[in-house]
Coordinates of C-alpha atoms in Angstrom, one line a residue:
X13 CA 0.0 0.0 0.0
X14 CA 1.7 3.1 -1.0
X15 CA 1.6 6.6 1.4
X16 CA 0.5 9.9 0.2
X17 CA 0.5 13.3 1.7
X18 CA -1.6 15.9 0.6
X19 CA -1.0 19.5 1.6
X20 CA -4.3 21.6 0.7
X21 CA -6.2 18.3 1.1
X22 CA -8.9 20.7 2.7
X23 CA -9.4 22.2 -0.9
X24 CA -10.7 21.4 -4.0
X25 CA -8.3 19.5 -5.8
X26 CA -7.2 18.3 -2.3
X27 CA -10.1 16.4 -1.5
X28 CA -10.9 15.2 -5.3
X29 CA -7.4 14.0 -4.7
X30 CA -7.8 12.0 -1.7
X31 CA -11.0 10.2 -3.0
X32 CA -8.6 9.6 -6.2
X33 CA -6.0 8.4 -4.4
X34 CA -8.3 6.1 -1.6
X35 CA -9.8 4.7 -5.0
X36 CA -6.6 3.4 -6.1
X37 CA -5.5 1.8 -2.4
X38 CA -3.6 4.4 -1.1
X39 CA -2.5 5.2 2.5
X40 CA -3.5 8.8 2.4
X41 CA -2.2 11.4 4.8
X42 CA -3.7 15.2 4.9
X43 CA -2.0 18.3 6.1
X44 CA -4.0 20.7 7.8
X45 CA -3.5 24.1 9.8
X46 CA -5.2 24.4 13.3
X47 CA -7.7 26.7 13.4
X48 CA -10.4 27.5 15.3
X49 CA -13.2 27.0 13.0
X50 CA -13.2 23.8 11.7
X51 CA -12.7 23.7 7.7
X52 CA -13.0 20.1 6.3
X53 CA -16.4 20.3 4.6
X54 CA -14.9 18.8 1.3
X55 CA -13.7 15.7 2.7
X56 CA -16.2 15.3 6.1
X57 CA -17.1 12.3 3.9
X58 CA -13.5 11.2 4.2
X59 CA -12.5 11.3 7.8
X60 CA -12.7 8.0 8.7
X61 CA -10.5 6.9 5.8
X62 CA -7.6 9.5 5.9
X63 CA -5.7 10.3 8.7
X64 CA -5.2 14.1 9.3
X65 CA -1.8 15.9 9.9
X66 CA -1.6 19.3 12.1
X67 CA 0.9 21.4 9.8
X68 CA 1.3 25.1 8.2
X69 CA 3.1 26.2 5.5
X70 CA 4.8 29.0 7.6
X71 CA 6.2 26.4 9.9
X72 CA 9.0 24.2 8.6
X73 CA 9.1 22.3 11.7
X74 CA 5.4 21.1 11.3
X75 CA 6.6 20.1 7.5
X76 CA 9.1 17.9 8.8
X77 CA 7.0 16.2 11.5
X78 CA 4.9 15.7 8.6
X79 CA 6.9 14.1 6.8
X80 CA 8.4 11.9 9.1
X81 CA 4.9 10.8 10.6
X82 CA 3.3 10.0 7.3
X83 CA 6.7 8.7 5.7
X84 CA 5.3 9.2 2.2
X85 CA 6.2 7.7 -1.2
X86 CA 3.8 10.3 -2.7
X87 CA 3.9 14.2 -1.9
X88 CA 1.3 16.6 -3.3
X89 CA 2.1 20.0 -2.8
X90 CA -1.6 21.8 -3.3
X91 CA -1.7 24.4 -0.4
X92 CA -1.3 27.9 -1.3
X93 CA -2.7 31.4 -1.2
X94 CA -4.7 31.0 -4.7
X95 CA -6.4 34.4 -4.3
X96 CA -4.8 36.5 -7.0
X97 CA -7.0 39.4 -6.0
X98 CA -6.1 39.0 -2.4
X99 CA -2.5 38.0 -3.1
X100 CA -2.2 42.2 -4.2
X101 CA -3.3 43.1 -0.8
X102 CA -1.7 40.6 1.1
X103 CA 1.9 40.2 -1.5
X104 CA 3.8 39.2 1.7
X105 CA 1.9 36.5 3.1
X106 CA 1.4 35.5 -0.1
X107 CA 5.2 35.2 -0.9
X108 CA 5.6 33.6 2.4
X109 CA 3.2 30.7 1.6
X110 CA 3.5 29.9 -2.1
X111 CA 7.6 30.5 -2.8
X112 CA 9.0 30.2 0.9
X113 CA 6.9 27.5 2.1
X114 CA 7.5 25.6 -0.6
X115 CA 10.9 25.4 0.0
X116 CA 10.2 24.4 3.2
X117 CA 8.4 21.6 2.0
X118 CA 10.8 20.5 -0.3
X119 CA 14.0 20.8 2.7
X120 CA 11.6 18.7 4.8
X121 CA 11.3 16.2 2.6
X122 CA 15.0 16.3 1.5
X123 CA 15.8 15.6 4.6
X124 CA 13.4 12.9 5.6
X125 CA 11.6 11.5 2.4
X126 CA 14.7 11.7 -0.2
X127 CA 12.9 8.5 -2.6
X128 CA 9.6 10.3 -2.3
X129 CA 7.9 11.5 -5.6
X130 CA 6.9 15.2 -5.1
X131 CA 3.7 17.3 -7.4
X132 CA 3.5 20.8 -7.3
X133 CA 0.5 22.6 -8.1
X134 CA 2.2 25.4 -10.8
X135 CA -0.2 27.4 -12.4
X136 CA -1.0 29.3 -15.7
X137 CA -1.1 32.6 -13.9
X138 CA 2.6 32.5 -13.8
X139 CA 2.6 32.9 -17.8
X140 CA 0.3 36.3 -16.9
X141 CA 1.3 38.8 -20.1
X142 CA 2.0 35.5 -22.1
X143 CA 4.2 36.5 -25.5
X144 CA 2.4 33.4 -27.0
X145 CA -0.8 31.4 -27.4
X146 CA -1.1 28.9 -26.2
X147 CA 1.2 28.7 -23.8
X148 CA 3.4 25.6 -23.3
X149 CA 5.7 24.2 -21.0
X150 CA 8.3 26.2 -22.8
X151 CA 6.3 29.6 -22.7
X152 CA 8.4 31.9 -21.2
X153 CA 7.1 33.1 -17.7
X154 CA 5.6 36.5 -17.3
X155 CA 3.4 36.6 -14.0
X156 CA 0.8 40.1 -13.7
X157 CA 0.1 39.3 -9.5
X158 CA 2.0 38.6 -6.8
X159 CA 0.1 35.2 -6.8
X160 CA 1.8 34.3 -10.2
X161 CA 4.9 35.7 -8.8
X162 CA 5.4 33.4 -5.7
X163 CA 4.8 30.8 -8.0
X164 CA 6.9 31.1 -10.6
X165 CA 9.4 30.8 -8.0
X166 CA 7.7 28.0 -6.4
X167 CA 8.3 26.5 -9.8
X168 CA 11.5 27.3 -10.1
X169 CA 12.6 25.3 -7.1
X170 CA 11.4 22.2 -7.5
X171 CA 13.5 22.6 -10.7
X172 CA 16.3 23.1 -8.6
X173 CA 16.1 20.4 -6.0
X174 CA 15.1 18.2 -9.1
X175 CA 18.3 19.1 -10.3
X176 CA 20.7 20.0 -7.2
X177 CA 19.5 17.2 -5.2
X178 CA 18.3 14.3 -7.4
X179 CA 14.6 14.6 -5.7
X180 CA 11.7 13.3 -8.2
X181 CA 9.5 16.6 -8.4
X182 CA 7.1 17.2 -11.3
X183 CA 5.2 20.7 -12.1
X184 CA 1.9 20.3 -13.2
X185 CA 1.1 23.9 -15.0
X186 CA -2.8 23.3 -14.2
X187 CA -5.1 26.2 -16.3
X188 CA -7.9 27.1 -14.0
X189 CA -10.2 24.2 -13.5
X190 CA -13.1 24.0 -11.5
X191 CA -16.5 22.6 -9.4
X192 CA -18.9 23.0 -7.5
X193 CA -16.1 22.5 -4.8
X194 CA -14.4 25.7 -6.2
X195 CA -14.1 28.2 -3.4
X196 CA -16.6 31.5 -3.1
X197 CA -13.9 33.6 -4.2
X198 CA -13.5 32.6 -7.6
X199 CA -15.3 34.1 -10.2
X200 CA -17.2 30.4 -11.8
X201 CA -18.1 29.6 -8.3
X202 CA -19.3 33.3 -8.2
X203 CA -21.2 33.4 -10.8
X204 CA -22.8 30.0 -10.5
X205 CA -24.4 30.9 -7.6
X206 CA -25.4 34.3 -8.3
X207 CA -27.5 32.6 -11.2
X208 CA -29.0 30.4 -9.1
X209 CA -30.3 32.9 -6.7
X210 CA -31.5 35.0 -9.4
X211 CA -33.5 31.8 -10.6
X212 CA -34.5 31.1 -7.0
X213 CA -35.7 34.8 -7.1
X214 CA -33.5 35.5 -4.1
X215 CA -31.7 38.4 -5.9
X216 CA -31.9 40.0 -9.1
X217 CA -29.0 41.9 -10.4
X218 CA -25.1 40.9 -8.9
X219 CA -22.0 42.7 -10.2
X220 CA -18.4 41.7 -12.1
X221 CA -15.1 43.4 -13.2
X222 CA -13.6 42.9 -16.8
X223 CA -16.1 40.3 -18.8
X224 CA -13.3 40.2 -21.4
X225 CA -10.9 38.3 -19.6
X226 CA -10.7 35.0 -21.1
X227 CA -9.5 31.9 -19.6
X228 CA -9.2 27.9 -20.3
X229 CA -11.6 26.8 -18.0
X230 CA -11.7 22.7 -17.2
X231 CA -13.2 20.0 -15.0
X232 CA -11.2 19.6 -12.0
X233 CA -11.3 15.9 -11.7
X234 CA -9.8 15.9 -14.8
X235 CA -6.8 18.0 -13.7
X236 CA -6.2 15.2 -10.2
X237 CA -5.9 12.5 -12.6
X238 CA -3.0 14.6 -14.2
X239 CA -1.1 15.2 -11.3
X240 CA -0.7 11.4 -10.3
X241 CA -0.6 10.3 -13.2
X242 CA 2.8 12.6 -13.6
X243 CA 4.0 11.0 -10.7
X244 CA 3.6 7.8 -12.5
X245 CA 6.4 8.2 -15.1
X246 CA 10.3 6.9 -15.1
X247 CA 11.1 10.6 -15.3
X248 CA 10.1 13.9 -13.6
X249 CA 9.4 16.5 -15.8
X250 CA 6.5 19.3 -16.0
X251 CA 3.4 19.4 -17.4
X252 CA 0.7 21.9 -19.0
X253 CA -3.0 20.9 -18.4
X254 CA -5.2 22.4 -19.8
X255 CA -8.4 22.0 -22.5
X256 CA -6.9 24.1 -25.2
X257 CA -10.0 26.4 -25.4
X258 CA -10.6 29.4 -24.4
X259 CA -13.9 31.3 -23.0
X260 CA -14.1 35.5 -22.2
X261 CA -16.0 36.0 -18.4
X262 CA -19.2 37.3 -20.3
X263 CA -19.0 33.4 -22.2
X264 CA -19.3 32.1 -18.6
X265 CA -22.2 34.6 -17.9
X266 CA -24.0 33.7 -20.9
X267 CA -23.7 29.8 -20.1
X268 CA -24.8 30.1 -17.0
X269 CA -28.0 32.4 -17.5
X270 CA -28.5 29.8 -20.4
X271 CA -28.6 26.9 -18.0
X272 CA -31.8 28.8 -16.2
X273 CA -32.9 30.4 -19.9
X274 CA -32.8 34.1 -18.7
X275 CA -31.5 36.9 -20.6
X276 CA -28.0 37.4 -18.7
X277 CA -27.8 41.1 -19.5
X278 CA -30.9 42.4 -17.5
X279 CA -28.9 41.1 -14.8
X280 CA -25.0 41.5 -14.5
X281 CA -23.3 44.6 -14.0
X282 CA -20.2 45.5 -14.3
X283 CA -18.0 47.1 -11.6
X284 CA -14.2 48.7 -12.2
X285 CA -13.2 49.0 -8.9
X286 CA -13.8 44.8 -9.0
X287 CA -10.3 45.3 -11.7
X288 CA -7.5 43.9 -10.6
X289 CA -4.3 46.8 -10.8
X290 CA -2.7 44.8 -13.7
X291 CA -4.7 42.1 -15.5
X292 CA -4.0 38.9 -17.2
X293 CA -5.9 39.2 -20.3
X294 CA -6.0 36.1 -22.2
X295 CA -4.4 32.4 -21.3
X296 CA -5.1 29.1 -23.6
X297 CA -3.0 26.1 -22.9
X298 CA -1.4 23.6 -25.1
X299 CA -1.3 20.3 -23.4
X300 CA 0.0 18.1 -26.3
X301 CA 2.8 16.8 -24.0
X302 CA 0.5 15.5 -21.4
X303 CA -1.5 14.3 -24.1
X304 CA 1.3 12.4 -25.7
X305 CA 3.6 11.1 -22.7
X306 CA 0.4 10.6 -20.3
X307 CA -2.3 9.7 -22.2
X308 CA -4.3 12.7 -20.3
X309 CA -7.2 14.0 -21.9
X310 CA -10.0 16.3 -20.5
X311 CA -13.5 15.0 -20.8
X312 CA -16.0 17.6 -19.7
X313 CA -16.6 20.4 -22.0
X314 CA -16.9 24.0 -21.2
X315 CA -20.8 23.8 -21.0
X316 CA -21.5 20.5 -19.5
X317 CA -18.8 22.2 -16.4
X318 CA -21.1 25.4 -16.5
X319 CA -23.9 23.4 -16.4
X320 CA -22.7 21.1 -13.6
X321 CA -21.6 24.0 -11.5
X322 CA -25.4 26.1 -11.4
X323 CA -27.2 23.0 -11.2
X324 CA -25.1 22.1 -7.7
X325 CA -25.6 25.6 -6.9
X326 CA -29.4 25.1 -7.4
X327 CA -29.5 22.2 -5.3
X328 CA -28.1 23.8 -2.5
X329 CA -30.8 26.6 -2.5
X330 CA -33.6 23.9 -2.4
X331 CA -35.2 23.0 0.9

């Protein structure tokens, strides 16, 4: 029975993860910061098969303890700070979570878990004010937040232990990809349920920033089955997922409004202090390499997710 450890198993890839992961017989292992207010709903359903880890990013002694206590053969580095609007408020904390924590990460498990196979989340906001389209693995990096920033060097540095150290880490350049297990603050999961109260005549109008942004938006399941399955190969090496298709913010308005057949523009309005100070305009990724060396493939289309995501939303606002 092979060991994982999840950090961010608490989110949504996380805890698609650690059903992933459970289905395939692992021994799987969840970090998870202390806090007050308890924050597991994703995997409640999972408690009694995973065993939970006290640990925070900011503490490299918690790392190694977890480390040591879940003696892994499989690392999956998920946590971060994944607000990009919150990461230009809080650029520090953001920096200190994403770059220096991974390193943390990456010393603990150098020390302790040398043979272990490490993923880290890497993310298409680090190609930001991309020369190119699509981007590839061999885009050339140009991050517009200090989200993409702490992750570019995040990125950066599994390179380097890969390469300095011999450790097997593997960068899975995910495109945003989501659920009805996406957090509140992202702008699917924001506009999914907006629809649904509209429909559920609980509001009537709600309000966005720049409806031209466009984005390759995919099925997170999808994107979990990528990231072990790059842990699966002779060799590490890094990865773009992604659907290859793009869709502006007002595409994902007008899905979702169709999904309830209302006219979206009687109720969405747009809001410029919602802007972010610099913007990422446009990202498409090419994922022909995890196409060709994995066999990965994304299966839900851009609707069928849009669809997914306000029909959950729905469900929730039913007695």
């Amino acid at each position: 029975m092979k060991s994982a450890l999840i950090t961010g198993v608490t989110g949504q890839d996380g805890s698609y993860l650690a059903e992933f992961l459970l289905e395939k017989g692992y021994r799987v292992f969840g970090l998870v910061r202390r806090a007050s207010t308890p924050n597991t709903g994703r995997i409640d359903h999972l408690l009694d098969r995973i065993s939970l880890i006290p640990g925070d990013m900011l503490d490299g002694d918690s790392l190694v303890d977890a480390v040591v206590a879940s003696q892994p053969d499989e690392v999956y580095h998920l946590a971060a700070q994944s607000d990009v609007g919150l990461s230009f408020r809080q650029p520090i904390l953001t920096a200190e979570v994403n770059a220096v924590g991974t390193v943390r990460l990456l010393e603990a498990i150098r020390r302790e878990a040398p043979s272990a196979r490490v993923y880290h989340a890497s993310t298409s906001e680090m190609f930001g004010n991309a020369a190119e389209s699509p981007q590839s693995e061999s885009t050339p990096f140009h991050p517009r937040s200090p989200y993409g920033s702490s992750k570019v060097y995040a990125h950066h540095m599994m390179v380097h232990y890969r390469e300095a150290y011999s450790l097997f880490t593997s960068c899975g350049i995910c495109f945003n990809h989501e659920s009805a297990r996406r957090g509140h603050n992202f702008v699917t999961r924001k506009v999914a349920r907006e629809v649904a109260r509209i429909a559920s005549g609980h509001s009537q109008t709600f309000s966005l920033g720049n409806l031209l942004s466009r984005r390759d938006w995919g099925w997170a399941p999808d994107y979990v089955r990528g990231m072990w399955q790059m842990l699966q190969t002779e060799e590490p090496a890094d990865f773009v997922l992604a659907t290859g298709v793009s869709h502006s913010v007002q595409d994902l308005v007008e899905a979702a409004f169709a999904v309830v057949d209302l006219p979206w523009s009687d109720h969405v309005q747009t809001d410029p202090s919602l802007h972010r100070p610099t913007e990422v305009d446009h990202l498409r990724g090419d994922a022909s390499l995890a196409q060709d060396v994995l066999g990965w493939q994304p299966t839900l289309s851009f609707e069928q997710l849009v669809e997914h995501m306000v029909k959950a939303e729905m469900a929730l606002l039913t007695p």
